[in-house]
Amino acid sequence: MTMLSMIQQAAQRIGIVSPNAVVSSSDPQIMQLLTLLNQEGESLSERYAWQVLRKESTFTGVAADDQGAMSTLAGTDFKYLVTDTFWNRTLRRPVYGCITPQDWQTLKASPQTGPYQQFILRGGHMWMIPNPTALQTLAFEYVSTNFVLASDGTTGKDSFTADDDTCLLDEKIMTIGLIWRWKQVKGLEYAEDFRLYEQRVLDAMGRDKGPTSIKMTGQPTVRLPGTVVPYGNWPI
């Protein structure tokens, strides 16, 4: 579903003329819908670490506190780190953090800082202590700001700017979100639309990472080595 089709669907449901184009439109209501759709995308993308917005970054460490700008280590679409995903792959050890400024200054003033590395984000840069040895491989996951995909299918964008842009987030949720936001700014009743929207978002959050089996017995979920005999009847 493109940006144009989402706005067309929303327009039909709220009872205004469905546009043939959005970006080139001079209709104030259509331009308002575009603004609200971008607002919905920003809000929904910030609400949860959606798997479709998560990316992995690997970089080569340098023998210094300052490892570089996050826009270089990850990308210009960096929004925030996913908790507990930072590892030194060369040492096969986790890198702990993000620590507080108070903890960072305590470590800097301490004679010993090891053996595990820790990090802090400051001034848009990543700082590590103790310093990694040069050429060590480090990796983490982060959430991207780009919830929009251009028509080429590869270019990420942080807002809708073309009618044929598509959305990486759930388009049905985006459309429902657009509808309640439009009703809100118009001073109309939107409680039921908002209730439906919230339910859809919570359901999507619950399904986003995939199902996980819960073992009430506490037994391991891995299959242990052994002889496997298939189910069935066997002649004597």
CSV table of C-alpha atoms in Angstrom, one decimal:
chain,number,residue,atom,x,y,z
A,1,MET,CA,0.0,0.0,0.0
A,2,THR,CA,1.5,3.4,-1.0
A,3,MET,CA,1.2,6.7,0.8
A,4,LEU,CA,-1.4,7.7,-1.8
A,5,SER,CA,-3.5,4.7,-1.2
A,6,MET,CA,-3.4,5.1,2.6
A,7,ILE,CA,-4.6,8.7,2.3
A,8,GLN,CA,-7.3,7.7,-0.2
A,9,GLN,CA,-8.6,5.0,2.1
A,10,ALA,CA,-8.6,7.4,5.1
A,11,ALA,CA,-10.4,10.1,3.0
A,12,GLN,CA,-13.1,7.7,2.0
A,13,ARG,CA,-13.7,6.6,5.6
A,14,ILE,CA,-13.8,10.1,7.1
A,15,GLY,CA,-16.1,11.4,4.3
A,16,ILE,CA,-14.0,13.8,2.2
A,17,VAL,CA,-13.1,13.6,-1.5
A,18,SER,CA,-10.5,11.0,-2.2
A,19,PRO,CA,-7.5,12.6,-4.0
A,20,ASN,CA,-5.8,11.4,-7.2
A,21,ALA,CA,-2.5,12.8,-5.9
A,22,VAL,CA,-1.2,14.0,-2.6
A,23,VAL,CA,2.2,15.7,-2.9
A,24,SER,CA,1.1,17.9,-5.8
A,25,SER,CA,-2.3,18.6,-4.2
A,26,SER,CA,-3.3,22.2,-3.3
A,27,ASP,CA,-6.2,21.0,-1.1
A,28,PRO,CA,-5.5,22.1,2.5
A,29,GLN,CA,-7.3,19.0,3.9
A,30,ILE,CA,-5.1,16.6,1.8
A,31,MET,CA,-1.9,18.4,2.9
A,32,GLN,CA,-3.1,18.1,6.5
A,33,LEU,CA,-3.7,14.4,6.0
A,34,LEU,CA,-0.1,14.1,4.7
A,35,THR,CA,1.3,16.0,7.8
A,36,LEU,CA,-0.8,13.8,10.1
A,37,LEU,CA,0.4,10.6,8.4
A,38,ASN,CA,4.0,11.6,8.9
A,39,GLN,CA,3.2,12.4,12.5
A,40,GLU,CA,1.6,9.0,12.9
A,41,GLY,CA,4.7,7.3,11.4
A,42,GLU,CA,7.1,9.1,13.7
A,43,SER,CA,5.0,8.3,16.8
A,44,LEU,CA,4.5,4.6,16.0
A,45,SER,CA,8.2,4.1,15.1
A,46,GLU,CA,9.2,5.6,18.4
A,47,ARG,CA,6.8,3.6,20.5
A,48,TYR,CA,8.4,0.2,20.1
A,49,ALA,CA,11.6,-1.4,18.7
A,50,TRP,CA,9.8,-2.9,15.7
A,51,GLN,CA,11.8,-5.7,14.1
A,52,VAL,CA,11.4,-4.1,10.6
A,53,LEU,CA,13.2,-1.0,11.8
A,54,ARG,CA,16.0,-2.8,13.6
A,55,LYS,CA,19.4,-3.0,11.9
A,56,GLU,CA,22.8,-4.4,12.8
A,57,SER,CA,25.9,-2.4,12.7
A,58,THR,CA,29.5,-3.8,12.8
A,59,PHE,CA,32.6,-1.6,13.1
A,60,THR,CA,36.3,-1.9,13.7
A,61,GLY,CA,37.3,-0.5,17.1
A,62,VAL,CA,40.1,2.0,17.6
A,63,ALA,CA,42.5,2.2,20.5
A,64,ALA,CA,40.9,5.3,22.0
A,65,ASP,CA,38.0,6.3,24.2
A,66,ASP,CA,36.1,7.9,21.4
A,67,GLN,CA,35.1,5.3,18.8
A,68,GLY,CA,33.5,7.9,16.5
A,69,ALA,CA,30.1,9.4,15.7
A,70,MET,CA,27.1,7.2,15.8
A,71,SER,CA,26.1,8.4,12.4
A,72,THR,CA,29.3,6.9,11.1
A,73,LEU,CA,29.3,3.7,13.3
A,74,ALA,CA,25.7,2.9,12.5
A,75,GLY,CA,24.3,5.3,9.9
A,76,THR,CA,22.6,8.6,9.5
A,77,ASP,CA,19.3,6.8,10.3
A,78,PHE,CA,20.5,5.9,13.8
A,79,LYS,CA,17.8,6.5,16.4
A,80,TYR,CA,18.8,4.5,19.5
A,81,LEU,CA,20.6,1.3,20.5
A,82,VAL,CA,18.7,-1.9,21.3
A,83,THR,CA,19.5,-2.8,24.9
A,84,ASP,CA,21.9,-5.6,25.5
A,85,THR,CA,22.9,-6.2,21.9
A,86,PHE,CA,26.4,-4.7,22.0
A,87,TRP,CA,29.2,-7.3,21.8
A,88,ASN,CA,33.0,-7.4,21.2
A,89,ARG,CA,33.0,-10.2,18.7
A,90,THR,CA,36.8,-10.5,18.7
A,91,LEU,CA,36.8,-11.2,22.5
A,92,ARG,CA,33.4,-12.8,22.4
A,93,ARG,CA,32.3,-10.6,25.3
A,94,PRO,CA,29.4,-8.3,25.9
A,95,VAL,CA,30.0,-4.6,26.1
A,96,TYR,CA,28.0,-3.2,29.0
A,97,GLY,CA,26.0,0.0,29.0
A,98,CYS,CA,24.9,2.6,28.2
A,99,ILE,CA,26.4,3.6,31.6
A,100,THR,CA,25.6,6.9,33.3
A,101,PRO,CA,27.8,10.0,33.2
A,102,GLN,CA,28.5,9.4,36.9
A,103,ASP,CA,29.6,5.8,36.3
A,104,TRP,CA,31.8,6.9,33.4
A,105,GLN,CA,33.6,9.5,35.4
A,106,THR,CA,34.1,7.0,38.3
A,107,LEU,CA,35.7,4.6,35.9
A,108,LYS,CA,37.9,7.2,34.4
A,109,ALA,CA,39.2,8.2,37.8
A,110,SER,CA,39.7,4.5,38.8
A,111,PRO,CA,43.1,2.8,38.5
A,112,GLN,CA,41.4,-0.4,37.1
A,113,THR,CA,38.6,-0.6,34.6
A,114,GLY,CA,38.5,-4.1,33.3
A,115,PRO,CA,38.1,-6.8,32.2
A,116,TYR,CA,34.7,-6.1,30.6
A,117,GLN,CA,34.3,-3.0,28.3
A,118,GLN,CA,31.6,-0.5,29.0
A,119,PHE,CA,30.3,2.4,26.9
A,120,ILE,CA,28.5,5.7,27.0
A,121,LEU,CA,26.9,7.9,24.4
A,122,ARG,CA,27.9,11.5,24.6
A,123,GLY,CA,27.9,14.3,22.0
A,124,GLY,CA,26.5,11.9,19.4
A,125,HIS,CA,29.7,9.8,19.8
A,126,MET,CA,30.3,6.4,21.4
A,127,TRP,CA,32.9,6.2,24.1
A,128,MET,CA,34.4,3.0,25.5
A,129,ILE,CA,36.3,2.0,28.5
A,130,PRO,CA,38.7,0.2,28.6
A,131,ASN,CA,39.7,1.0,25.0
A,132,PRO,CA,39.3,-1.8,22.6
A,133,THR,CA,42.5,-3.0,21.0
A,134,ALA,CA,42.8,-1.7,17.4
A,135,LEU,CA,41.0,-3.8,14.8
A,136,GLN,CA,38.7,-5.6,17.2
A,137,THR,CA,35.3,-6.2,15.7
A,138,LEU,CA,32.3,-4.7,17.6
A,139,ALA,CA,28.6,-5.0,16.8
A,140,PHE,CA,25.3,-3.9,18.0
A,141,GLU,CA,21.7,-3.5,16.9
A,142,TYR,CA,19.9,-0.2,16.6
A,143,VAL,CA,16.5,1.2,15.6
A,144,SER,CA,16.3,3.2,12.4
A,145,THR,CA,14.5,6.5,11.9
A,146,ASN,CA,13.5,5.4,8.4
A,147,PHE,CA,9.9,4.0,8.5
A,148,VAL,CA,9.4,4.9,4.8
A,149,LEU,CA,10.7,3.1,1.7
A,150,ALA,CA,11.1,4.9,-1.6
A,151,SER,CA,9.7,3.5,-4.8
A,152,ASP,CA,13.1,2.0,-5.7
A,153,GLY,CA,12.6,-0.5,-2.8
A,154,THR,CA,15.9,0.2,-1.1
A,155,THR,CA,16.1,3.9,-0.1
A,156,GLY,CA,14.9,4.5,3.4
A,157,LYS,CA,13.3,7.8,4.4
A,158,ASP,CA,12.1,9.3,7.6
A,159,SER,CA,8.9,10.8,6.1
A,160,PHE,CA,6.6,10.5,3.2
A,161,THR,CA,7.6,12.8,0.3
A,162,ALA,CA,6.2,11.0,-2.7
A,163,ASP,CA,2.9,9.5,-3.6
A,164,ASP,CA,4.5,6.1,-4.4
A,165,ASP,CA,6.4,5.9,-1.1
A,166,THR,CA,5.5,2.8,1.0
A,167,CYS,CA,5.6,2.3,4.7
A,168,LEU,CA,7.7,-0.3,6.6
A,169,LEU,CA,5.2,-0.2,9.5
A,170,ASP,CA,1.8,-1.9,9.5
A,171,GLU,CA,-0.2,0.1,6.9
A,172,LYS,CA,-3.6,-0.7,8.4
A,173,ILE,CA,-2.4,0.6,11.8
A,174,MET,CA,-1.0,3.7,10.1
A,175,THR,CA,-4.4,4.3,8.4
A,176,ILE,CA,-6.4,3.9,11.6
A,177,GLY,CA,-3.9,6.2,13.3
A,178,LEU,CA,-4.3,8.8,10.6
A,179,ILE,CA,-8.1,8.7,11.0
A,180,TRP,CA,-8.2,9.2,14.7
A,181,ARG,CA,-5.6,12.0,14.5
A,182,TRP,CA,-7.6,13.8,11.8
A,183,LYS,CA,-10.8,13.5,13.9
A,184,GLN,CA,-8.9,14.8,16.9
A,185,VAL,CA,-7.6,17.9,15.2
A,186,LYS,CA,-11.1,18.6,13.7
A,187,GLY,CA,-12.6,18.4,17.2
A,188,LEU,CA,-14.7,15.3,16.3
A,189,GLU,CA,-15.4,12.3,18.4
A,190,TYR,CA,-12.5,9.9,18.0
A,191,ALA,CA,-12.6,7.7,21.1
A,192,GLU,CA,-13.7,4.5,19.3
A,193,ASP,CA,-11.2,4.9,16.6
A,194,PHE,CA,-8.5,5.5,19.2
A,195,ARG,CA,-9.6,2.4,21.1
A,196,LEU,CA,-9.4,0.3,18.0
A,197,TYR,CA,-6.0,1.8,17.1
A,198,GLU,CA,-4.5,1.0,20.6
A,199,GLN,CA,-5.8,-2.6,20.4
A,200,ARG,CA,-4.2,-3.0,17.0
A,201,VAL,CA,-0.9,-1.6,18.1
A,202,LEU,CA,-0.8,-3.8,21.2
A,203,ASP,CA,-1.6,-6.9,19.2
A,204,ALA,CA,1.1,-6.0,16.7
A,205,MET,CA,3.7,-5.5,19.4
A,206,GLY,CA,2.8,-8.9,20.9
A,207,ARG,CA,3.3,-10.6,17.5
A,208,ASP,CA,6.3,-8.6,16.2
A,209,LYS,CA,9.2,-10.7,17.5
A,210,GLY,CA,7.6,-14.0,16.7
A,211,PRO,CA,6.1,-16.5,19.1
A,212,THR,CA,8.1,-18.1,22.0
A,213,SER,CA,7.2,-21.3,23.6
A,214,ILE,CA,6.7,-21.1,27.4
A,215,LYS,CA,7.7,-24.3,29.3
A,216,MET,CA,5.9,-24.4,32.7
A,217,THR,CA,8.0,-27.5,33.7
A,218,GLY,CA,11.3,-25.6,33.4
A,219,GLN,CA,12.6,-28.3,31.1
A,220,PRO,CA,15.1,-27.1,28.4
A,221,THR,CA,13.6,-26.4,25.0
A,222,VAL,CA,16.6,-27.7,23.0
A,223,ARG,CA,16.5,-31.2,21.6
A,224,LEU,CA,19.1,-33.3,23.4
A,225,PRO,CA,21.2,-36.0,21.6
A,226,GLY,CA,19.7,-39.4,21.5
A,227,THR,CA,17.8,-42.0,19.4
A,228,VAL,CA,14.7,-40.7,17.8
A,229,VAL,CA,11.9,-43.2,17.1
A,230,PRO,CA,9.0,-41.9,15.0
A,231,TYR,CA,5.4,-42.3,16.1
A,232,GLY,CA,3.5,-45.1,14.6
A,233,ASN,CA,2.5,-48.8,14.9
A,234,TRP,CA,5.4,-51.3,14.4
A,235,PRO,CA,4.9,-55.0,13.5
A,236,ILE,CA,6.5,-57.5,15.9
